[in-house]
Coordinates of C-alpha atoms in Angstrom, one line a residue:
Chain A
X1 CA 0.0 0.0 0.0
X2 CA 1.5 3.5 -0.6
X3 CA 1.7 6.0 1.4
X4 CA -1.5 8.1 0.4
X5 CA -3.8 5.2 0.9
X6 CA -2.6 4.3 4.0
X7 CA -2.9 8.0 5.0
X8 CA -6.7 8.0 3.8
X9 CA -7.2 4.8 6.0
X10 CA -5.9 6.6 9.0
X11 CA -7.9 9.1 8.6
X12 CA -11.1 7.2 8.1
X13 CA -10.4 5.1 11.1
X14 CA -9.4 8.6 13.4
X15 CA -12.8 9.9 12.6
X16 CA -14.3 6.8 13.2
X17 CA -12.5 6.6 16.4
X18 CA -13.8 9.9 17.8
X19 CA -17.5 9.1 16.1
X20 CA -17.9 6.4 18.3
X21 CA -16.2 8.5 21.6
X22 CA -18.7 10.9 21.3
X23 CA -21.2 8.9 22.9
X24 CA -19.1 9.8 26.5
X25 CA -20.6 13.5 25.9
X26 CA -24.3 12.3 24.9
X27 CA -26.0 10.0 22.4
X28 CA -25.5 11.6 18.9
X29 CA -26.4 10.7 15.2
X30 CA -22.4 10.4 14.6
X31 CA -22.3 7.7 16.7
X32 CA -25.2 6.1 15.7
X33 CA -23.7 6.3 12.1
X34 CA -20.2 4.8 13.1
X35 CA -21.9 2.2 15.2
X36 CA -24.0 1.0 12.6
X37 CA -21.4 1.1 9.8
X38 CA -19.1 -1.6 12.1
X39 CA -21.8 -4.0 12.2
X40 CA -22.9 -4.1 8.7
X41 CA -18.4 -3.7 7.9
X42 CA -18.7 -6.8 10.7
X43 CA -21.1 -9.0 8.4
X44 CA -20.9 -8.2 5.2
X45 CA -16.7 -9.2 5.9
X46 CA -18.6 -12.6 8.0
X47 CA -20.7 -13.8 4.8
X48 CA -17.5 -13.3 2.5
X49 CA -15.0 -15.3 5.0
X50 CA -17.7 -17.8 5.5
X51 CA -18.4 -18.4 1.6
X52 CA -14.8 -18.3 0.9
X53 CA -14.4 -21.3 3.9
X54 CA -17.2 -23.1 2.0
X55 CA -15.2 -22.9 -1.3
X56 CA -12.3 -24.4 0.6
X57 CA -13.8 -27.0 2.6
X58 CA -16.6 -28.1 0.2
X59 CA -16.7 -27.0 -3.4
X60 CA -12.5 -28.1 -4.2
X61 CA -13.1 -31.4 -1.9
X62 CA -15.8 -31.7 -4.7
X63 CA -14.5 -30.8 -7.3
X64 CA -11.4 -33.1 -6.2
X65 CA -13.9 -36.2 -5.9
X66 CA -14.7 -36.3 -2.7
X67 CA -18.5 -37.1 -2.2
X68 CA -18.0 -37.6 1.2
X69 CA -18.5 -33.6 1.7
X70 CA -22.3 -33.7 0.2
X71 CA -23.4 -35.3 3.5
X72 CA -22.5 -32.1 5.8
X73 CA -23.7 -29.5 2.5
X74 CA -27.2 -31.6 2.8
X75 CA -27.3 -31.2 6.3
X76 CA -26.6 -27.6 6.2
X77 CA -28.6 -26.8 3.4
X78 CA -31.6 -29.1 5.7
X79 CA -31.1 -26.0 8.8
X80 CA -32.5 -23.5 6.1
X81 CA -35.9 -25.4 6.1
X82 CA -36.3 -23.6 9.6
X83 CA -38.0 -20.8 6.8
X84 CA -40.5 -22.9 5.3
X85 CA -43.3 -24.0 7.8
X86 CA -44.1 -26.9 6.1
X87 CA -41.3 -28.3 6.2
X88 CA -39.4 -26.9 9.2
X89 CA -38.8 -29.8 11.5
X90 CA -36.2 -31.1 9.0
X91 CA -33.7 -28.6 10.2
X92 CA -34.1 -30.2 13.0
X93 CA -32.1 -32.9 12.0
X94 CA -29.2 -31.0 11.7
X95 CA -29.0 -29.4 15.1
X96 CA -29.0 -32.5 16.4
X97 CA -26.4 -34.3 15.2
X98 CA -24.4 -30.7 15.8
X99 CA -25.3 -31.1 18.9
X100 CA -25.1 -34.8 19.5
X101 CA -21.2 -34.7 18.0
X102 CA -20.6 -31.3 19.7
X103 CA -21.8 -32.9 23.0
X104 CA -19.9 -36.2 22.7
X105 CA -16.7 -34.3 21.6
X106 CA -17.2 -32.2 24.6
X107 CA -17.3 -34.4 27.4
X108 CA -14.9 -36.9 26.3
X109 CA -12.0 -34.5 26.7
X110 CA -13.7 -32.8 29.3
X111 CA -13.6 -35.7 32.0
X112 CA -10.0 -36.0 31.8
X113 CA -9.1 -31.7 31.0
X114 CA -11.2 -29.9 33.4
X115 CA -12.3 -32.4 35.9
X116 CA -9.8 -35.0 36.6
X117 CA -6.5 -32.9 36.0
X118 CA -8.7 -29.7 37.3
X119 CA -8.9 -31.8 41.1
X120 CA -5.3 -33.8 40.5
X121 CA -3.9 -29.9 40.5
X122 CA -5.7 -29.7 44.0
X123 CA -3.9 -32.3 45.5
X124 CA -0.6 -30.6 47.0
X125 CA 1.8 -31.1 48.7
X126 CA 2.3 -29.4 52.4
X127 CA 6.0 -29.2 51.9
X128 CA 8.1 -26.7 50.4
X129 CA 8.5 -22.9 51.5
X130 CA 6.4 -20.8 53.5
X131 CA 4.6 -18.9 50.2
X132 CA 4.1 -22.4 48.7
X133 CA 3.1 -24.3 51.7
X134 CA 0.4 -20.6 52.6
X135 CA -0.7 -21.4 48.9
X136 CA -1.3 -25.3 48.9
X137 CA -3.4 -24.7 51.9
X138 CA -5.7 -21.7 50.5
X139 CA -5.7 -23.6 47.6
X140 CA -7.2 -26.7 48.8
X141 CA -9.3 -25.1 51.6
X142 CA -10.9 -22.9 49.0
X143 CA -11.5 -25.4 46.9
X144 CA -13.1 -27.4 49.6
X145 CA -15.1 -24.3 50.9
X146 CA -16.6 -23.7 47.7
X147 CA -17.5 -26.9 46.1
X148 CA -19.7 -27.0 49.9
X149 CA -21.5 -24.0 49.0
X150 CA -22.8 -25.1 46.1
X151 CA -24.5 -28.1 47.5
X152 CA -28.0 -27.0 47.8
X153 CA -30.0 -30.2 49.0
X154 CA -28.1 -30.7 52.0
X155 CA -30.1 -29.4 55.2
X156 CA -29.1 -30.5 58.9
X157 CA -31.8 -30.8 61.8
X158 CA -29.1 -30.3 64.6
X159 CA -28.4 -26.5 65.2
X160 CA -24.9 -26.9 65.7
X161 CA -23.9 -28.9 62.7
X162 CA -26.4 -26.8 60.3
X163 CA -24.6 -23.2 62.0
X164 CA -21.3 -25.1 61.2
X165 CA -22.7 -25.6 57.7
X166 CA -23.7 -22.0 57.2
X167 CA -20.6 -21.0 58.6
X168 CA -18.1 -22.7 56.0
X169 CA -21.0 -21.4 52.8
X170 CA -20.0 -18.4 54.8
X171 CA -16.6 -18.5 54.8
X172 CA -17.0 -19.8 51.0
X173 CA -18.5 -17.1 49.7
X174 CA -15.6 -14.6 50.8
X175 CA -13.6 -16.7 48.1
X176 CA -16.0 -16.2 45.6
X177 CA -16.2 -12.9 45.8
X178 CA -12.3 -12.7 45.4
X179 CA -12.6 -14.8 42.2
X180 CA -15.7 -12.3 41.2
X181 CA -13.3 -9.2 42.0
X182 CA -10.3 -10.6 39.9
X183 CA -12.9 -11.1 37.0
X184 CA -14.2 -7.7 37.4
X185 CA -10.6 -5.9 37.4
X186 CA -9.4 -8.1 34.4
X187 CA -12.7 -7.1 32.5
X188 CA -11.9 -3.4 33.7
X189 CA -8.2 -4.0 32.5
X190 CA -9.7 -4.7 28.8
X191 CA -11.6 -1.6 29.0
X192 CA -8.6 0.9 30.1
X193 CA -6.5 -0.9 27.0
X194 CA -9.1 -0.3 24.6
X195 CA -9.4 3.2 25.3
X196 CA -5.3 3.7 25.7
X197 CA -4.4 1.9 22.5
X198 CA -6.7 4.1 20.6
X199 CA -6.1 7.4 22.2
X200 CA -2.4 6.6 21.9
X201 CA -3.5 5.9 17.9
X202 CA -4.9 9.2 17.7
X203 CA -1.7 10.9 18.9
X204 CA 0.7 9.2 17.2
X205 CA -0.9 7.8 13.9
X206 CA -2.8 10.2 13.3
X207 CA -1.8 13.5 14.7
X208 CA 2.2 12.4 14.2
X209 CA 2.6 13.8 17.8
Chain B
X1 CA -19.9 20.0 44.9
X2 CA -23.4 18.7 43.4
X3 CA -22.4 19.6 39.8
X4 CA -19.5 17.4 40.4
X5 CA -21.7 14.6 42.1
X6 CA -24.2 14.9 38.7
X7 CA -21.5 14.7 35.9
X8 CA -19.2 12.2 38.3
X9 CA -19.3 9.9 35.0
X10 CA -18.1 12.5 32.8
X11 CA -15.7 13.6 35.3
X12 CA -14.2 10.2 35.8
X13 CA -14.2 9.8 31.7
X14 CA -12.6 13.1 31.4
X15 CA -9.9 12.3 33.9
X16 CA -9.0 9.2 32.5
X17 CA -8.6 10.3 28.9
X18 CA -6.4 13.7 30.5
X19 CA -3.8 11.1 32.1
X20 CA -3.6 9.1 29.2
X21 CA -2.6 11.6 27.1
X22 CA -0.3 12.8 29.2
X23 CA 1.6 9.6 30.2
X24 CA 1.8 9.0 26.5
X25 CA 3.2 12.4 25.3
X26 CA 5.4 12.3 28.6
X27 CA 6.4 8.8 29.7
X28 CA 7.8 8.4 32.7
X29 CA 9.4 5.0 32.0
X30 CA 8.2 3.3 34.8
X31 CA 9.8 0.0 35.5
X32 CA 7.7 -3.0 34.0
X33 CA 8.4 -6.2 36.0
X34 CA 7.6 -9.5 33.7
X35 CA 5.6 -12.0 35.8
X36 CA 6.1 -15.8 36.4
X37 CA 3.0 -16.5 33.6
X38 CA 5.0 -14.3 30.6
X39 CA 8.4 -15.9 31.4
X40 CA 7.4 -19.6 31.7
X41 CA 5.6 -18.6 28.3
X42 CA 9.4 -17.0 26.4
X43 CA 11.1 -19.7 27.8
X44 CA 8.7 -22.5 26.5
X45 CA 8.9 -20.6 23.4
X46 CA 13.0 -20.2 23.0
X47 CA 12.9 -24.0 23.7
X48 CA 12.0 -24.6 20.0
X49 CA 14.8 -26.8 18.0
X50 CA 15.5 -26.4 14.3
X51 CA 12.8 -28.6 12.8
X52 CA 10.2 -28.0 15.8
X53 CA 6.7 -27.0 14.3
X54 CA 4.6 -24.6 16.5
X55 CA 0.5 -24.4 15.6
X56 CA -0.1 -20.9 16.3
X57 CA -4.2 -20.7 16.2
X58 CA -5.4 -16.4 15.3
X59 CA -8.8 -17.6 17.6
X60 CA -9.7 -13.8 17.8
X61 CA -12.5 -11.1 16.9
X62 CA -11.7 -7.2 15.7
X63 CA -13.1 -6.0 19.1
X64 CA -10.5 -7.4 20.8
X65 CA -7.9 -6.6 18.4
X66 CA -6.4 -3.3 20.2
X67 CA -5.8 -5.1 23.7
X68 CA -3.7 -7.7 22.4
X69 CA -2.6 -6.9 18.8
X70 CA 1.0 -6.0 20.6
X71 CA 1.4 -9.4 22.1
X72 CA 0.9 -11.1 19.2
X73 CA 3.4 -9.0 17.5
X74 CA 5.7 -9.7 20.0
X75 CA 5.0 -13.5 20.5
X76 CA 5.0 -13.8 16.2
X77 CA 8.5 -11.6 16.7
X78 CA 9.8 -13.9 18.5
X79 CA 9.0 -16.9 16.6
X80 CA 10.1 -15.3 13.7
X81 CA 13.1 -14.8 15.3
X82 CA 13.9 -18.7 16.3
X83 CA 15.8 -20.3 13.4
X84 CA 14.6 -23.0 11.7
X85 CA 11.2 -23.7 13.5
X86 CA 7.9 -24.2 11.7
X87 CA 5.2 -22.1 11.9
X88 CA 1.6 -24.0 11.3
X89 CA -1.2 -21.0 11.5
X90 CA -4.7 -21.4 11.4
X91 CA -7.8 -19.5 12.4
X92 CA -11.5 -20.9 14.7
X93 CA -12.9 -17.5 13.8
X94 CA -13.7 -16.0 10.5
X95 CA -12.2 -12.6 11.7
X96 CA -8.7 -14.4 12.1
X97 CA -8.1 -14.2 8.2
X98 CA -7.6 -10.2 8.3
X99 CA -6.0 -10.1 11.4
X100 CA -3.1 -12.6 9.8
X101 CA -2.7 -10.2 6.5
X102 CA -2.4 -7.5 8.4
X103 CA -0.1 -8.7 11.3
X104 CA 2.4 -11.2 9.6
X105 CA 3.8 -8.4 6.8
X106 CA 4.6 -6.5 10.1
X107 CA 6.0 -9.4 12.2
X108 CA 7.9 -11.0 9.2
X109 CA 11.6 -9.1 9.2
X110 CA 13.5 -12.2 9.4
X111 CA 13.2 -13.9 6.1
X112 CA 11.1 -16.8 6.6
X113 CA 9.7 -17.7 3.5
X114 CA 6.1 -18.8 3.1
X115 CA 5.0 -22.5 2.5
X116 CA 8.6 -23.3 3.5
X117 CA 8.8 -21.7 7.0
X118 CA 5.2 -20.9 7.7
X119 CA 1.7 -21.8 6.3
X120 CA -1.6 -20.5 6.7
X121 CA -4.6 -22.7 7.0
X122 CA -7.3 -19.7 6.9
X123 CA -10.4 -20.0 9.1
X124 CA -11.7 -23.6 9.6
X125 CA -15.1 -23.5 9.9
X126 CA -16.8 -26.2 12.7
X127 CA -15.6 -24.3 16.3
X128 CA -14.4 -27.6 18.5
X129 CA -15.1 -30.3 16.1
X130 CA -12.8 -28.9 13.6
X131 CA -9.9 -28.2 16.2
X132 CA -10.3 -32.1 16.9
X133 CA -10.8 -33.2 13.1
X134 CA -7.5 -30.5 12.7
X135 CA -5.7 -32.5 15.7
X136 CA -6.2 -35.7 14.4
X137 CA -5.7 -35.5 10.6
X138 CA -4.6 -31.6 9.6
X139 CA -4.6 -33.2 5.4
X140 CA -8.1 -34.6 5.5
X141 CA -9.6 -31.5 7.6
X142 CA -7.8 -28.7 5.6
X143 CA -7.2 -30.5 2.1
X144 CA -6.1 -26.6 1.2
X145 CA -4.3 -23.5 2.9
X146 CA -6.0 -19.5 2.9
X147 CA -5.2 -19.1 -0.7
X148 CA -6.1 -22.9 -2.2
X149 CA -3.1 -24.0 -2.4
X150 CA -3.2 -28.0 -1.6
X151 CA -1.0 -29.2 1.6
X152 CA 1.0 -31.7 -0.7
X153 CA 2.5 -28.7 -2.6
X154 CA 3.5 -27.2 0.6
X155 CA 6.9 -28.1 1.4
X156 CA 6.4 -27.5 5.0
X157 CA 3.3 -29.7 5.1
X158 CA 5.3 -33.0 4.4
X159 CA 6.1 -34.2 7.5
X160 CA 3.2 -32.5 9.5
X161 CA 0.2 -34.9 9.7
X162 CA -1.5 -34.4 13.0
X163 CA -1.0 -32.7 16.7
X164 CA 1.8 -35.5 17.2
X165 CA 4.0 -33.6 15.1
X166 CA 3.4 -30.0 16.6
X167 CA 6.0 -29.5 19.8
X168 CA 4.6 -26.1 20.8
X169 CA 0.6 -24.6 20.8
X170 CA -0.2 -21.3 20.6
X171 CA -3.8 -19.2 21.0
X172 CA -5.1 -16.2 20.9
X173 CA -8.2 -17.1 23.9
X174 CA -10.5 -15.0 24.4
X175 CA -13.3 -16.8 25.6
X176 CA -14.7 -20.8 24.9
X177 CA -12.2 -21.8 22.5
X178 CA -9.7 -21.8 25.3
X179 CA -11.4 -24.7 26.1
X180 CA -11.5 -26.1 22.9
X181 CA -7.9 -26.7 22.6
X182 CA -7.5 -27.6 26.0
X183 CA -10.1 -30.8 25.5
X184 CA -8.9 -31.7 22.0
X185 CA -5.3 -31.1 21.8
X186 CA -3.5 -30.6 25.4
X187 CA -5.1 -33.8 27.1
X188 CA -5.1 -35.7 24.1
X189 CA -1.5 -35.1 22.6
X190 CA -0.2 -33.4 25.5
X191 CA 1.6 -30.5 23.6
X192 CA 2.9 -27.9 25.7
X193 CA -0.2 -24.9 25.3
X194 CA 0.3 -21.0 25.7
X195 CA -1.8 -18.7 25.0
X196 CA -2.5 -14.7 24.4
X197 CA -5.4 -13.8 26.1
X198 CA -7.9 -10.7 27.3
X199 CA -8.1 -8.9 31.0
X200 CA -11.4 -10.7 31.5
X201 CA -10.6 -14.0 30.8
X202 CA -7.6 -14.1 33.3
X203 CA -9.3 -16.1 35.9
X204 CA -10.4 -18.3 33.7
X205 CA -7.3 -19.4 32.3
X206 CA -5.2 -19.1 35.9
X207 CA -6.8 -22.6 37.0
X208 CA -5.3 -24.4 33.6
X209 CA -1.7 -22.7 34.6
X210 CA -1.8 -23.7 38.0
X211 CA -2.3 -27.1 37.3
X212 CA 0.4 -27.5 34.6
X213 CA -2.5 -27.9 31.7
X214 CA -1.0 -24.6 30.4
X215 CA 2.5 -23.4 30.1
X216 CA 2.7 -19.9 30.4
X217 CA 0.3 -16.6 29.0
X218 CA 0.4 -13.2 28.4
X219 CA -2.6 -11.2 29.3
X220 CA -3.1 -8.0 27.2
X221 CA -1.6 -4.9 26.9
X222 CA 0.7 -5.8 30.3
X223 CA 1.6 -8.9 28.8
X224 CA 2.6 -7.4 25.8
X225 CA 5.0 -5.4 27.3
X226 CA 6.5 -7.8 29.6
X227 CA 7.2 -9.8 26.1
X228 CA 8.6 -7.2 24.6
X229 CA 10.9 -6.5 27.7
X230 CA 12.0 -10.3 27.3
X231 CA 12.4 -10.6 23.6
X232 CA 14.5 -6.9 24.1
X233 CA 12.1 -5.1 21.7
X234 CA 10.1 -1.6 22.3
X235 CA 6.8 -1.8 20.5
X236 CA 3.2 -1.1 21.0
X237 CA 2.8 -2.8 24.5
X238 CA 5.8 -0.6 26.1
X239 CA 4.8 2.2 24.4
X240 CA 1.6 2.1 26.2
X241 CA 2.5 1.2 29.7
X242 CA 3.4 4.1 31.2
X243 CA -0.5 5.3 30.5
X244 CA -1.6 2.0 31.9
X245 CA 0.3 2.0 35.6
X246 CA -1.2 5.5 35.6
X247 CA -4.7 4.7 35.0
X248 CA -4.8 2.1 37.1
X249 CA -3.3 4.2 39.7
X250 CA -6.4 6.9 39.6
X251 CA -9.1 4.2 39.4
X252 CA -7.5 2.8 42.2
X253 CA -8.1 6.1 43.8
X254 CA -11.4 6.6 42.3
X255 CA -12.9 3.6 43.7
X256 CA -11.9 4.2 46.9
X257 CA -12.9 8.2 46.7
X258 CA -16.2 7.1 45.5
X259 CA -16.6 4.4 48.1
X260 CA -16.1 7.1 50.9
X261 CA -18.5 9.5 49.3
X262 CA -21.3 6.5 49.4
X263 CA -20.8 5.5 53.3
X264 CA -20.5 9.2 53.9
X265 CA -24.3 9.4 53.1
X266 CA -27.0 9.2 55.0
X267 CA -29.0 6.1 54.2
X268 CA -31.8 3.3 55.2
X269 CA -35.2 4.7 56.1
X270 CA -38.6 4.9 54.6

């Protein structure tokens, strides 16, 4: 690209920038304009990438001999029956064995990725140095202490045992509200970066500061 | 007082935007100190031997593009960087296309050549099933790269068949894909994973590092500049974290302003 064009581009995406900033003073038609023009950038770019994926994973397989590939075309070409009343519970079909496959996929690496490993990495050892050993127990007490609260169908008679209970979904919930708070600050941190990376655009970019 | 209190919103906006600006037209250079996540992840990485292949999966939208557009410059820097490793790129998301073109003729200084050194799969359509199809047999899932070129007339491609021949994994996570790769390629195959990810997907992906499951990540624009620091570059990350030790440092004090302003108020009662 030469210089001009890329200068052009700039430009276009500096006013686009401050468009769609505006909305921090009030709600105004420039916005509305810039908003509206990313989504319809956003799918009209969607239908071309997914076309051209089509053309990759379906029409040169064809065209290549492979018949195997009209199975999954009929199937997809079964999910745009949804449209036609009559004859709408065919794309049924297809969501199904989506979701049958997806399903199946799922939970035959999920057993051994986020279960098994997920509670083998909660089994540590109380050795080590004083940060590691503090860890290993916060770890495995938090763990403990939160799995608990979300049991729901257990409910003791005797007093002491059920204030013992509440006392540990108590203590639980402290931890959840640390993971909560860490979840909150990382979404926070996306925010700031978003608005630093294009402000420093503007300067720099566009402005040649 | 009560002007202030009404436009607190446009105040806080207005604050934020003032420091930015001037951290970035003044840095400070304040000291950026690379955590235990973004060195395991360099040193996984500068691990590669001559011959090693690395998948390295673009699984991202454009809205997410400005918060970790200079870790992936860095990370790709860096592999670039490595001689003679493999670079095997492929994309879960249709947006990943764009975001190649536009990243690899800025990462690419060092002369790899394409088909050769590095090859582009384009975006495989079919979210988790196709990761696993990819995993298991990358020929009969992908017959073609980006541009339709077939596999077989990729040099590259000859003697990579499946995840079995991949020694490092890298992604771009920014939400359920993450997962994805974890079930389908890191329990399966065990290849070492890292990944590039978003501030608000951090806890999700601490759990998988504590455990081992992953082997190191960078997390936004921090990240980024802790990579940078490591591979001895100064690019887009550093360049912005001056601005974002600041920032942080007034919302710290804004939360805590705010939060004294609320118990300061009179409250309860009908």
């Amino acid at each position: 690209m030469d210089a001009f064009t890329i200068g052009v581009g700039t430009t276009v995406a500096a006013l686009f920038t401050l468009m769609i900033y505006s909305i921090l003073f009030k709600e105004n038609v420039l916005y509305r304009f810039a908003e509206s023009t990313a989504i319809a950038v956003a799918v009209g770019y969607g239908v071309v990438t997914t076309l051209k994926s089509l053309r990759t994973s379906t029409y040169i397989p064809l065209t290549n001999g492979n018949m195997l590939v009209l199975i999954p075309l009929f199937l997809g070409v079964l999910t745009y029956l949804t449209f036609i009343k009559k004859y709408a519970w065919l794309s049924l079909w297809p969501i199904g064995f989506l979701t049958g496959v997806g399903l199946g996929l799922s939970v035959r690496g999920a057993i051994q990725a986020q279960l098994i490993e997920q509670i083998d990495a909660t089994i540590l050892p109380l050795t080590g140095s004083s940060t590691d050993l503090f860890n290993n127990i916060i770890i495995f007490i938090s763990t403990i202490a939160v799995l608990y609260y979300f049991l729901f169908t257990i409910n003791f008679k005797n007093p002491t045992v059920n204030s013992v209970s509440e006392g540990v979904r108590k203590f639980a919930r402290y931890f959840i509200m640390v993971g909560l708070g860490v979840g909150f600050s990382g979404a926070s941190l996306s925010w700031i970066v978003d608005v630093i990376v294009r402000i420093q655009f503007l300067l720099f970019e566009w402005l040649h500061l | 007082m009560k002007t202030l209190q009404k436009n607190e919103t446009k105040v806080i906006n207005a604050a934020i935007i003032i420091v930015i600006v001037f951290a970035s037209l003044v840095p400070t250079g304040l000291p950026i100190t690379v955590s235990e996540a973004t060195t395991k992840m360099y040193q996984g990485l500068s691990g590669l031997k001559p011959g090693d292949v690395v998948w390295f999966s673009f699984d991202q939208v454009f809205v997410v593009l400005p918060e970790v557009k200079a870790s992936i410059q860095a990370v790709l820097q860096h592999l670039f960087m490595i001689q003679g490793i493999k670079i095997l790129i492929t994309s879960a998301y249709a947006d990943g296309p764009a975001i190649y073109e536009g990243m690899i003729s800025v990462t690419n200084k060092y002369g790899k050549v394409y088909g050769t050194d590095y090859v582009f799969l384009g975006y495989v359509v079919g979210n988790e099933m196709s990761i696993a199809n990819l995993a298991k047999d990358i020929k009969t899932a992908c017959p073609v790269d980006n541009y339709g070129t077939p596999l077989s007339q990729l040099p590259m491609m000859n003697n990579v068949n499946s995840a079995s021949d991949i020694a490092r994994y890298v992604t771009i996570t920014l939400g359920p894909q993450f997962y994805w790769y974890i079930r389908q390629v890191v329990a399966p195959y065990k290849i070492p994973m890292y990944t590039i990810s978003v501030g608000y997907f951090l806890s999700e992906i601490m759990p998988f590092f504590a455990s081992g499951q992953l082997g190191g990540y960078i997390v936004g624009l921090k990240g980024g500049a802790e990579y940078e620091t490591l591979i001895g570059t100064k690019g887009l990350a550093s360049r912005g974290a001056d601005a974002m030790s600041l920032v942080y440092g007034l919302l710290m004090v804004t939360i805590v302003a705010v939060n004294i302003n609320y118990w300061r108020k009179p409250r309860g009662g009908k």
